[in-house]
Amino acid sequence: RLSRRRLLGYTAVGVGGAVAGAGSALAATQDAPPPVDAVGTRTVAFHGPHQAGVTTPAQARAVFAGLDLRDGVGAEAIGRLLRLWTQDAAALTAGRPATADPAPTLAERPAGLTVTFGFGPGLFDAIGRPDAVPAGFVPAPTFPIDRLLPRWSDGDLLVQVCADDSIAAAHAVRVLLVGARPFATVRWQQSGFLPHAGVAPGTTPRNLMGQLDGTANPTENDGLDDVVWSREGWLAGGTTMILRRIRMDLDEWDRVPPPEQEQAIGRRLSDGAPLTGGREHDPADFSRRDHHGLVIPADAHIRRARPHHGQDRILRRGYSYDDGVDTDGNPDAGLLFASYQASFHRQFLPVQRRLAALDALNTWTTPVGSAVFAIPPGCEPGGWIGQTLLE
Ligand code: HEM
């Protein structure tokens, strides 16, 4: 069994990060990834008060697509599209083919598929409802650190598809984008990945800089619902999302000695613990000094990003991307930084402003894309996503 898994690309990685090598069958059993078939047939409920794919534990693969509405497409047509999308997403996430599914067999293994829809600022103009723009949902300003490209920015509609399997994700994206053709054109599409679904649940994934990324996210016992879900008007039960494509200068980063890399974040590379000691989830001591000064430097990412007044907490659900090399031969890789918060203005913007003003990480990272979306609440069977705004 072990050898079959290994052939299929699984490597069992334990909580401590130890790789179960050949011969350590016991370790592989203890930290075993789910059997292959369980990954393929796993489903995540589509219906409910919130859309799936936000507080759902992150699957291994994500595809984000931003669409522009075609000229003249208004509330009635958008309503038709969202009814179709809801129906197709409900089927695909349950492992059933979509309405006009070009490859129904690909729907049989949803692999934890979730589909999440969002509305960009332009949609409110298209439906003639500028009054319905949620409070605090403002187009993201451009920060001095940004080098934004239109090809990775903005959009009237978001389709976010996550799954533990690339085929399941690609199939869902294709079905949904084909369905949207009469109404909208694809402005951008970006794919990201996390360490394979086989890593133990509850462990923090690493990003391409080698850091454990996601440690200090809010949890269910620690205000997650209040951080994420809006209580306002038609958006109640929904949230706001920003997707920033942040390129990493990995060649330069690789030249930085590990102790300096750790100071840039304020956490250890080995286990993600704060530089002031303890284990990954222990609190950092931001006032501790040694003979060099602050142990977690003034410009360390976690010092700048941590909540400053209790309100500015966000849920990060980022994915790494690697699109090979650009025309200059430099790695085109980084982080698809996705963040969800009830209020974009009150929660996300203060954090991003602080980081744009001072953050050691800025030396090696460049935001090249940015798009914001209101993520409507979920729906029950018979309902459709967007109904609270469009009906
Ligand atoms: C924490 C990496 C961009 C907000 C962290 C941590 C890492 C990290 C390694 C520490 C572990 C953790 O708590 O997850 C990165 C990288 C980025 C990036 C590589 C860009 C490529 C951003 C951006 C924001 C942000 C754009 C928000 C505007 C946060 C927050 C924390 C955090 C709120 C938790 C701070 C705390 O309470 O301790 N990030 N990050 N990060 N990051 Fe980032």
CSV table of C-alpha atoms and ligand atoms in Angstrom, one decimal:
chain,number,residue,atom,x,y,z
A,1,ARG,CA,0.0,0.0,0.0
A,2,LEU,CA,2.8,2.3,0.9
A,3,SER,CA,4.6,1.8,-2.3
A,4,ARG,CA,1.4,2.5,-4.3
A,5,ARG,CA,0.9,5.8,-2.5
A,6,ARG,CA,4.5,6.7,-3.1
A,7,LEU,CA,4.0,5.9,-6.8
A,8,LEU,CA,1.0,8.2,-6.8
A,9,GLY,CA,3.1,11.0,-5.5
A,10,TYR,CA,2.2,11.0,-1.8
A,11,THR,CA,5.0,11.6,0.7
A,12,ALA,CA,3.8,11.3,4.3
A,13,VAL,CA,5.0,14.4,6.2
A,14,GLY,CA,4.5,14.3,10.0
A,15,VAL,CA,3.5,17.2,12.3
A,16,GLY,CA,7.2,17.6,13.1
A,17,GLY,CA,8.0,17.9,9.4
A,18,ALA,CA,9.8,14.6,9.3
A,19,VAL,CA,9.5,12.8,6.0
A,20,ALA,CA,8.6,9.2,6.3
A,21,GLY,CA,11.3,7.5,4.2
A,22,ALA,CA,11.3,4.1,2.7
A,23,GLY,CA,11.1,1.5,5.4
A,24,SER,CA,9.4,3.7,7.9
A,25,ALA,CA,6.0,2.1,7.3
A,26,LEU,CA,4.9,2.8,10.8
A,27,ALA,CA,5.4,6.5,10.6
A,28,ALA,CA,3.7,6.5,7.2
A,29,THR,CA,0.7,4.7,8.8
A,30,GLN,CA,0.5,7.1,11.8
A,31,ASP,CA,0.7,10.2,9.7
A,32,ALA,CA,-1.0,8.6,6.7
A,33,PRO,CA,-2.7,10.8,4.1
A,34,PRO,CA,-6.2,9.7,3.4
A,35,PRO,CA,-6.4,6.8,1.1
A,36,VAL,CA,-6.4,7.9,-2.6
A,37,ASP,CA,-10.1,7.1,-3.2
A,38,ALA,CA,-11.2,9.0,-0.1
A,39,VAL,CA,-9.4,12.1,-1.5
A,40,GLY,CA,-11.1,11.7,-4.9
A,41,THR,CA,-14.7,11.2,-3.6
A,42,ARG,CA,-14.6,13.6,-0.7
A,43,THR,CA,-17.3,16.2,-0.9
A,44,VAL,CA,-17.8,19.5,0.9
A,45,ALA,CA,-21.4,20.7,1.3
A,46,PHE,CA,-22.3,23.5,-1.1
A,47,HIS,CA,-25.5,24.7,0.6
A,48,GLY,CA,-25.6,26.6,3.9
A,49,PRO,CA,-25.6,30.1,5.3
A,50,HIS,CA,-22.1,30.8,4.0
A,51,GLN,CA,-20.5,29.9,0.7
A,52,ALA,CA,-17.9,27.1,1.1
A,53,GLY,CA,-14.3,27.8,0.2
A,54,VAL,CA,-13.7,30.6,2.7
A,55,THR,CA,-13.5,29.0,6.2
A,56,THR,CA,-13.2,25.6,4.6
A,57,PRO,CA,-9.8,24.1,5.4
A,58,ALA,CA,-7.7,25.0,2.3
A,59,GLN,CA,-7.6,22.3,-0.3
A,60,ALA,CA,-4.4,21.6,-2.3
A,61,ARG,CA,-5.3,23.5,-5.4
A,62,ALA,CA,-7.0,26.8,-6.2
A,63,VAL,CA,-8.1,28.5,-9.4
A,64,PHE,CA,-9.3,32.1,-9.3
A,65,ALA,CA,-10.9,33.6,-12.4
A,66,GLY,CA,-11.9,37.3,-12.7
A,67,LEU,CA,-14.5,38.1,-15.3
A,68,ASP,CA,-15.7,41.3,-17.0
A,69,LEU,CA,-19.4,41.6,-17.7
A,70,ARG,CA,-20.2,42.1,-21.4
A,71,ASP,CA,-21.7,45.5,-22.3
A,72,GLY,CA,-25.4,45.7,-21.6
A,73,VAL,CA,-25.5,42.7,-19.2
A,74,GLY,CA,-27.7,43.9,-16.3
A,75,ALA,CA,-29.5,42.6,-13.2
A,76,GLU,CA,-31.8,40.2,-15.0
A,77,ALA,CA,-29.1,38.5,-17.1
A,78,ILE,CA,-26.7,38.4,-14.1
A,79,GLY,CA,-29.5,36.7,-12.1
A,80,ARG,CA,-29.8,34.1,-14.9
A,81,LEU,CA,-26.1,33.4,-14.9
A,82,LEU,CA,-26.0,33.0,-11.1
A,83,ARG,CA,-28.9,30.6,-11.1
A,84,LEU,CA,-27.0,28.5,-13.7
A,85,TRP,CA,-23.7,28.8,-11.8
A,86,THR,CA,-25.5,27.8,-8.5
A,87,GLN,CA,-27.0,24.8,-10.1
A,88,ASP,CA,-23.8,23.7,-11.7
A,89,ALA,CA,-21.7,24.3,-8.6
A,90,ALA,CA,-24.1,22.4,-6.4
A,91,ALA,CA,-23.9,19.4,-8.8
A,92,LEU,CA,-20.2,19.5,-9.3
A,93,THR,CA,-19.4,19.8,-5.6
A,94,ALA,CA,-21.6,16.8,-5.0
A,95,GLY,CA,-19.8,14.7,-7.6
A,96,ARG,CA,-22.5,15.0,-10.3
A,97,PRO,CA,-22.1,16.4,-13.8
A,98,ALA,CA,-23.2,20.0,-14.5
A,99,THR,CA,-26.1,20.9,-16.8
A,100,ALA,CA,-24.4,20.7,-20.1
A,101,ASP,CA,-21.2,19.0,-18.9
A,102,PRO,CA,-18.8,18.3,-21.8
A,103,ALA,CA,-17.0,15.6,-19.8
A,104,PRO,CA,-19.4,14.1,-17.2
A,105,THR,CA,-16.9,11.5,-16.1
A,106,LEU,CA,-14.6,14.2,-14.8
A,107,ALA,CA,-17.3,15.2,-12.3
A,108,GLU,CA,-17.2,11.8,-10.5
A,109,ARG,CA,-14.2,12.7,-8.3
A,110,PRO,CA,-14.9,16.1,-6.8
A,111,ALA,CA,-11.9,15.8,-4.4
A,112,GLY,CA,-13.3,18.2,-1.8
A,113,LEU,CA,-14.3,20.7,-4.5
A,114,THR,CA,-15.7,24.1,-3.4
A,115,VAL,CA,-16.9,26.9,-5.6
A,116,THR,CA,-17.1,30.4,-4.3
A,117,PHE,CA,-18.6,33.3,-6.3
A,118,GLY,CA,-17.9,37.0,-5.8
A,119,PHE,CA,-19.0,40.5,-7.1
A,120,GLY,CA,-16.5,43.2,-8.0
A,121,PRO,CA,-17.2,46.9,-7.7
A,122,GLY,CA,-18.3,47.2,-11.3
A,123,LEU,CA,-21.2,44.8,-10.9
A,124,PHE,CA,-23.1,47.3,-8.7
A,125,ASP,CA,-23.0,49.8,-11.6
A,126,ALA,CA,-24.1,47.1,-14.0
A,127,ILE,CA,-27.2,46.3,-12.0
A,128,GLY,CA,-27.9,50.0,-11.4
A,129,ARG,CA,-27.5,49.6,-7.6
A,130,PRO,CA,-24.6,51.8,-6.4
A,131,ASP,CA,-26.6,52.1,-3.2
A,132,ALA,CA,-26.1,48.4,-2.6
A,133,VAL,CA,-22.3,48.6,-2.4
A,134,PRO,CA,-21.6,47.2,1.1
A,135,ALA,CA,-20.3,49.7,3.7
A,136,GLY,CA,-16.5,49.7,3.7
A,137,PHE,CA,-16.3,47.8,0.4
A,138,VAL,CA,-14.1,50.2,-1.6
A,139,PRO,CA,-11.9,49.6,-4.6
A,140,ALA,CA,-8.5,48.8,-3.2
A,141,PRO,CA,-6.1,51.8,-3.4
A,142,THR,CA,-2.8,51.4,-5.1
A,143,PHE,CA,0.0,51.3,-2.5
A,144,PRO,CA,3.5,52.7,-3.1
A,145,ILE,CA,4.9,49.1,-3.1
A,146,ASP,CA,2.5,48.0,-5.9
A,147,ARG,CA,3.4,47.4,-9.5
A,148,LEU,CA,-0.1,46.4,-10.5
A,149,LEU,CA,-0.7,45.0,-14.0
A,150,PRO,CA,-4.2,45.2,-15.5
A,151,ARG,CA,-3.9,41.6,-16.6
A,152,TRP,CA,-3.9,40.5,-12.9
A,153,SER,CA,-6.3,43.1,-11.5
A,154,ASP,CA,-9.9,44.0,-11.0
A,155,GLY,CA,-13.0,42.2,-12.5
A,156,ASP,CA,-16.8,42.3,-12.1
A,157,LEU,CA,-17.2,38.7,-11.1
A,158,LEU,CA,-15.1,36.1,-9.3
A,159,VAL,CA,-15.1,32.4,-9.6
A,160,GLN,CA,-12.9,30.7,-7.0
A,161,VAL,CA,-12.6,26.9,-7.3
A,162,CYS,CA,-10.6,24.9,-4.8
A,163,ALA,CA,-10.1,21.1,-4.7
A,164,ASP,CA,-7.5,18.5,-3.7
A,165,ASP,CA,-7.1,17.5,-7.3
A,166,SER,CA,-6.1,19.6,-10.3
A,167,ILE,CA,-8.4,17.8,-12.7
A,168,ALA,CA,-11.5,18.3,-10.6
A,169,ALA,CA,-10.6,22.0,-10.2
A,170,ALA,CA,-9.9,22.5,-13.9
A,171,HIS,CA,-13.1,20.7,-14.9
A,172,ALA,CA,-15.2,22.9,-12.6
A,173,VAL,CA,-13.6,26.0,-13.8
A,174,ARG,CA,-14.1,25.1,-17.5
A,175,VAL,CA,-17.8,24.2,-17.0
A,176,LEU,CA,-18.4,27.5,-15.1
A,177,LEU,CA,-16.5,29.7,-17.5
A,178,VAL,CA,-18.2,28.2,-20.6
A,179,GLY,CA,-21.6,28.8,-18.9
A,180,ALA,CA,-20.6,32.4,-18.4
A,181,ARG,CA,-19.6,33.1,-22.0
A,182,PRO,CA,-22.9,34.8,-23.1
A,183,PHE,CA,-22.6,37.1,-20.1
A,184,ALA,CA,-19.0,37.8,-19.4
A,185,THR,CA,-15.4,37.5,-20.6
A,186,VAL,CA,-12.5,36.1,-18.7
A,187,ARG,CA,-10.2,38.9,-17.6
A,188,TRP,CA,-7.7,36.8,-15.7
A,189,GLN,CA,-7.3,33.3,-14.4
A,190,GLN,CA,-4.6,32.3,-11.8
A,191,SER,CA,-3.8,29.0,-10.3
A,192,GLY,CA,-2.2,28.2,-7.0
A,193,PHE,CA,-1.1,25.2,-4.9
A,194,LEU,CA,-0.4,24.2,-1.4
A,195,PRO,CA,1.6,21.2,-0.1
A,196,HIS,CA,-0.4,18.1,-1.0
A,197,ALA,CA,-3.6,17.3,0.7
A,198,GLY,CA,-1.8,14.3,2.2
A,199,VAL,CA,-0.1,16.5,4.9
A,200,ALA,CA,-1.6,16.1,8.3
A,201,PRO,CA,-4.8,18.2,8.9
A,202,GLY,CA,-4.2,21.2,11.1
A,203,THR,CA,-0.6,21.7,10.1
A,204,THR,CA,0.5,25.0,8.6
A,205,PRO,CA,1.6,24.8,5.0
A,206,ARG,CA,4.9,26.3,3.8
A,207,ASN,CA,5.1,29.0,1.0
A,208,LEU,CA,7.8,29.2,-1.6
A,209,MET,CA,10.0,31.3,0.6
A,210,GLY,CA,10.1,28.3,2.9
A,211,GLN,CA,8.1,29.8,5.8
A,212,LEU,CA,5.1,28.3,7.6
A,213,ASP,CA,2.4,30.6,6.4
A,214,GLY,CA,-1.0,30.8,8.1
A,215,THR,CA,0.0,30.3,11.8
A,216,ALA,CA,-1.7,33.3,13.3
A,217,ASN,CA,-5.0,33.0,11.4
A,218,PRO,CA,-8.2,33.3,13.5
A,219,THR,CA,-9.6,29.9,14.5
A,220,GLU,CA,-13.2,28.8,15.3
A,221,ASN,CA,-12.5,29.2,19.0
A,222,ASP,CA,-10.9,32.6,18.5
A,223,GLY,CA,-13.5,34.8,16.8
A,224,LEU,CA,-13.3,33.3,13.2
A,225,ASP,CA,-17.0,34.0,12.5
A,226,ASP,CA,-16.8,37.6,13.7
A,227,VAL,CA,-13.7,38.2,11.6
A,228,VAL,CA,-15.1,36.8,8.4
A,229,TRP,CA,-18.9,37.0,8.2
A,230,SER,CA,-20.7,40.3,7.5
A,231,ARG,CA,-23.9,41.1,9.3
A,232,GLU,CA,-24.9,43.9,7.0
A,233,GLY,CA,-27.9,44.1,4.6
A,234,TRP,CA,-27.8,41.7,1.6
A,235,LEU,CA,-24.2,40.7,2.4
A,236,ALA,CA,-25.2,39.2,5.8
A,237,GLY,CA,-23.6,35.8,5.9
A,238,GLY,CA,-21.2,36.8,3.2
A,239,THR,CA,-17.8,38.5,3.4
A,240,THR,CA,-15.3,40.6,1.4
A,241,MET,CA,-12.2,39.2,-0.3
A,242,ILE,CA,-9.1,40.6,-1.7
A,243,LEU,CA,-6.8,38.7,-4.0
A,244,ARG,CA,-3.3,40.1,-4.4
A,245,ARG,CA,-0.8,38.4,-6.7
A,246,ILE,CA,2.5,39.0,-4.9
A,247,ARG,CA,5.6,38.1,-6.8
A,248,MET,CA,8.6,36.8,-4.9
A,249,ASP,CA,12.2,37.6,-5.9
A,250,LEU,CA,13.3,34.1,-5.0
A,251,ASP,CA,16.8,34.4,-6.5
A,252,GLU,CA,17.5,37.3,-4.1
A,253,TRP,CA,15.8,35.7,-1.2
A,254,ASP,CA,17.9,32.6,-1.6
A,255,ARG,CA,21.0,34.7,-1.1
A,256,VAL,CA,19.8,36.0,2.3
A,257,PRO,CA,21.4,34.1,5.3
A,258,PRO,CA,18.7,32.1,7.2
A,259,PRO,CA,18.9,34.2,10.4
A,260,GLU,CA,18.1,37.3,8.4
A,261,GLN,CA,15.3,35.5,6.6
A,262,GLU,CA,13.9,34.7,10.1
A,263,GLN,CA,14.2,38.3,11.2
A,264,ALA,CA,12.3,39.5,8.2
A,265,ILE,CA,9.3,37.6,9.4
A,266,GLY,CA,9.9,37.4,13.2
A,267,ARG,CA,9.5,33.6,13.2
A,268,ARG,CA,11.8,30.6,13.0
A,269,LEU,CA,12.0,28.9,9.6
A,270,SER,CA,12.3,25.4,11.1
A,271,ASP,CA,9.0,25.3,13.0
A,272,GLY,CA,7.3,28.7,12.7
A,273,ALA,CA,7.8,29.6,16.4
A,274,PRO,CA,8.2,33.3,17.3
A,275,LEU,CA,11.9,34.4,17.5
A,276,THR,CA,11.2,35.1,21.2
A,277,GLY,CA,10.8,31.3,21.7
A,278,GLY,CA,8.3,28.6,22.5
A,279,ARG,CA,6.3,26.7,19.9
A,280,GLU,CA,4.6,27.6,16.7
A,281,HIS,CA,1.3,28.8,18.3
A,282,ASP,CA,2.8,30.4,21.4
A,283,PRO,CA,2.4,34.2,21.6
A,284,ALA,CA,5.3,36.3,20.4
A,285,ASP,CA,6.9,38.7,22.9
A,286,PHE,CA,7.2,41.9,20.9
A,287,SER,CA,8.9,43.9,23.8
A,288,ARG,CA,11.8,41.4,24.3
A,289,ARG,CA,15.2,42.9,23.7
A,290,ASP,CA,18.7,41.4,23.6
A,291,HIS,CA,22.1,43.1,23.1
A,292,HIS,CA,21.2,43.8,19.5
A,293,GLY,CA,17.9,45.4,20.3
A,294,LEU,CA,14.4,44.1,19.7
A,295,VAL,CA,14.4,40.3,19.2
A,296,ILE,CA,11.5,40.7,16.7
A,297,PRO,CA,12.8,43.7,14.7
A,298,ALA,CA,10.7,46.9,14.2
A,299,ASP,CA,10.2,46.0,10.5
A,300,ALA,CA,9.5,42.3,11.0
A,301,HIS,CA,6.4,41.2,9.0
A,302,ILE,CA,4.5,39.8,12.0
A,303,ARG,CA,5.1,42.9,14.1
A,304,ARG,CA,3.7,45.1,11.4
A,305,ALA,CA,0.9,42.8,10.4
A,306,ARG,CA,-0.5,41.7,13.8
A,307,PRO,CA,-3.8,43.3,14.9
A,308,HIS,CA,-3.2,46.7,16.3
A,309,HIS,CA,-6.6,47.5,17.7
A,310,GLY,CA,-8.5,44.2,17.8
A,311,GLN,CA,-10.6,45.1,14.9
A,312,ASP,CA,-8.1,44.7,12.0
A,313,ARG,CA,-8.1,40.9,11.9
A,314,ILE,CA,-8.3,39.0,8.6
A,315,LEU,CA,-8.5,35.4,7.4
A,316,ARG,CA,-5.6,34.6,5.1
A,317,ARG,CA,-6.1,31.7,2.7
A,318,GLY,CA,-3.1,32.1,0.3
A,319,TYR,CA,-1.8,29.8,-2.4
A,320,SER,CA,1.6,29.6,-3.9
A,321,TYR,CA,2.0,30.1,-7.7
A,322,ASP,CA,4.7,29.2,-10.1
A,323,ASP,CA,4.3,30.1,-13.7
A,324,GLY,CA,7.8,29.3,-14.8
A,325,VAL,CA,10.1,32.1,-15.9
A,326,ASP,CA,9.3,35.5,-17.4
A,327,THR,CA,10.7,36.8,-20.7
A,328,ASP,CA,13.8,37.9,-18.8
A,329,GLY,CA,14.4,34.4,-17.4
A,330,ASN,CA,13.4,35.4,-13.8
A,331,PRO,CA,11.2,33.1,-11.8
A,332,ASP,CA,7.5,34.1,-12.1
A,333,ALA,CA,6.5,32.8,-8.7
A,334,GLY,CA,5.0,34.0,-5.5
A,335,LEU,CA,1.9,34.0,-3.5
A,336,LEU,CA,-1.8,34.4,-4.5
A,337,PHE,CA,-2.6,36.2,-1.3
A,338,ALA,CA,-6.3,35.8,-0.5
A,339,SER,CA,-7.8,37.5,2.5
A,340,TYR,CA,-11.4,37.5,3.8
A,341,GLN,CA,-12.9,39.9,6.3
A,342,ALA,CA,-16.3,41.2,7.2
A,343,SER,CA,-15.2,44.7,6.5
A,344,PHE,CA,-12.6,45.4,3.8
A,345,HIS,CA,-12.2,49.0,5.0
A,346,ARG,CA,-12.0,48.4,8.7
A,347,GLN,CA,-10.0,45.2,8.8
A,348,PHE,CA,-7.9,44.7,5.7
A,349,LEU,CA,-6.9,48.2,4.8
A,350,PRO,CA,-5.2,49.2,8.1
A,351,VAL,CA,-3.0,46.1,7.9
A,352,GLN,CA,-2.1,46.6,4.3
A,353,ARG,CA,-1.3,50.3,4.9
A,354,ARG,CA,1.1,49.4,7.8
A,355,LEU,CA,2.8,46.8,5.6
A,356,ALA,CA,3.1,49.1,2.7
A,357,ALA,CA,4.7,51.7,4.9
A,358,LEU,CA,7.2,49.3,6.6
A,359,ASP,CA,7.7,45.6,6.2
A,360,ALA,CA,11.1,43.8,5.8
A,361,LEU,CA,9.4,41.4,3.4
A,362,ASN,CA,8.8,44.2,0.9
A,363,THR,CA,12.5,43.9,-0.2
A,364,TRP,CA,11.7,40.5,-1.8
A,365,THR,CA,8.0,40.8,-2.7
A,366,THR,CA,6.1,42.9,-5.3
A,367,PRO,CA,2.3,43.0,-5.6
A,368,VAL,CA,1.6,42.7,-9.3
A,369,GLY,CA,-2.2,42.1,-9.2
A,370,SER,CA,-5.1,43.2,-7.0
A,371,ALA,CA,-8.8,42.6,-7.1
A,372,VAL,CA,-11.6,43.0,-4.5
A,373,PHE,CA,-14.9,41.2,-4.3
A,374,ALA,CA,-18.0,41.0,-2.2
A,375,ILE,CA,-18.7,37.4,-1.5
A,376,PRO,CA,-22.5,36.9,-1.1
A,377,PRO,CA,-23.9,34.6,1.5
A,378,GLY,CA,-24.6,31.0,0.8
A,379,CYS,CA,-28.0,29.6,-0.1
A,380,GLU,CA,-30.2,26.6,0.7
A,381,PRO,CA,-31.4,24.1,-1.9
A,382,GLY,CA,-33.8,25.9,-4.3
A,383,GLY,CA,-32.1,29.2,-3.7
A,384,TRP,CA,-29.2,30.7,-5.6
A,385,ILE,CA,-26.1,32.6,-4.8
A,386,GLY,CA,-26.6,36.4,-5.2
A,387,GLN,CA,-30.4,36.1,-4.6
A,388,THR,CA,-30.2,38.5,-1.6
A,389,LEU,CA,-28.8,41.2,-3.9
A,390,LEU,CA,-30.4,40.5,-7.2
A,391,GLU,CA,-34.0,39.5,-6.5
B,1,HEM,C1,1.8,36.5,9.0
B,1,HEM,C2,4.2,35.5,4.9
B,1,HEM,C3,1.8,39.1,2.7
B,1,HEM,C4,-0.8,39.8,6.6
B,1,HEM,C5,2.7,36.0,8.1
B,1,HEM,C6,3.7,34.9,8.4
B,1,HEM,C7,4.3,34.7,7.2
B,1,HEM,C8,3.8,35.5,6.2
B,1,HEM,C9,5.4,33.6,7.0
B,1,HEM,C10,3.9,34.3,9.7
B,1,HEM,C11,3.1,33.1,10.0
B,1,HEM,C12,1.7,33.3,10.0
B,1,HEM,O1,1.1,33.8,11.0
B,1,HEM,O2,1.1,33.0,9.0
B,1,HEM,C13,3.8,36.4,3.9
B,1,HEM,C14,4.3,36.5,2.6
B,1,HEM,C15,3.6,37.5,2.0
B,1,HEM,C16,2.7,38.0,2.9
B,1,HEM,C17,5.4,35.6,2.0
B,1,HEM,C18,3.8,38.0,0.6
B,1,HEM,C19,4.3,37.3,-0.4
B,1,HEM,C20,0.9,39.6,3.5
B,1,HEM,C21,-0.1,40.6,3.2
B,1,HEM,C22,-0.8,40.8,4.3
B,1,HEM,C23,-0.3,39.9,5.4
B,1,HEM,C24,-0.2,41.3,1.9
B,1,HEM,C25,-1.9,41.7,4.6
B,1,HEM,C26,-2.1,42.9,4.0
B,1,HEM,C27,-0.3,38.9,7.6
B,1,HEM,C28,-0.9,38.8,8.9
B,1,HEM,C29,-0.1,37.9,9.6
B,1,HEM,C30,0.9,37.4,8.7
B,1,HEM,C31,-2.1,39.5,9.4
B,1,HEM,C32,-0.3,37.4,11.1
B,1,HEM,C33,0.4,38.4,12.0
B,1,HEM,C34,0.2,38.0,13.4
B,1,HEM,O3,-0.9,38.3,14.0
B,1,HEM,O4,1.1,37.4,14.0
B,1,HEM,N1,2.8,36.3,6.7
B,1,HEM,N2,2.8,37.4,4.1
B,1,HEM,N3,0.7,39.2,4.8
B,1,HEM,N4,0.7,38.1,7.5
B,1,HEM,FE1,1.8,37.8,5.8
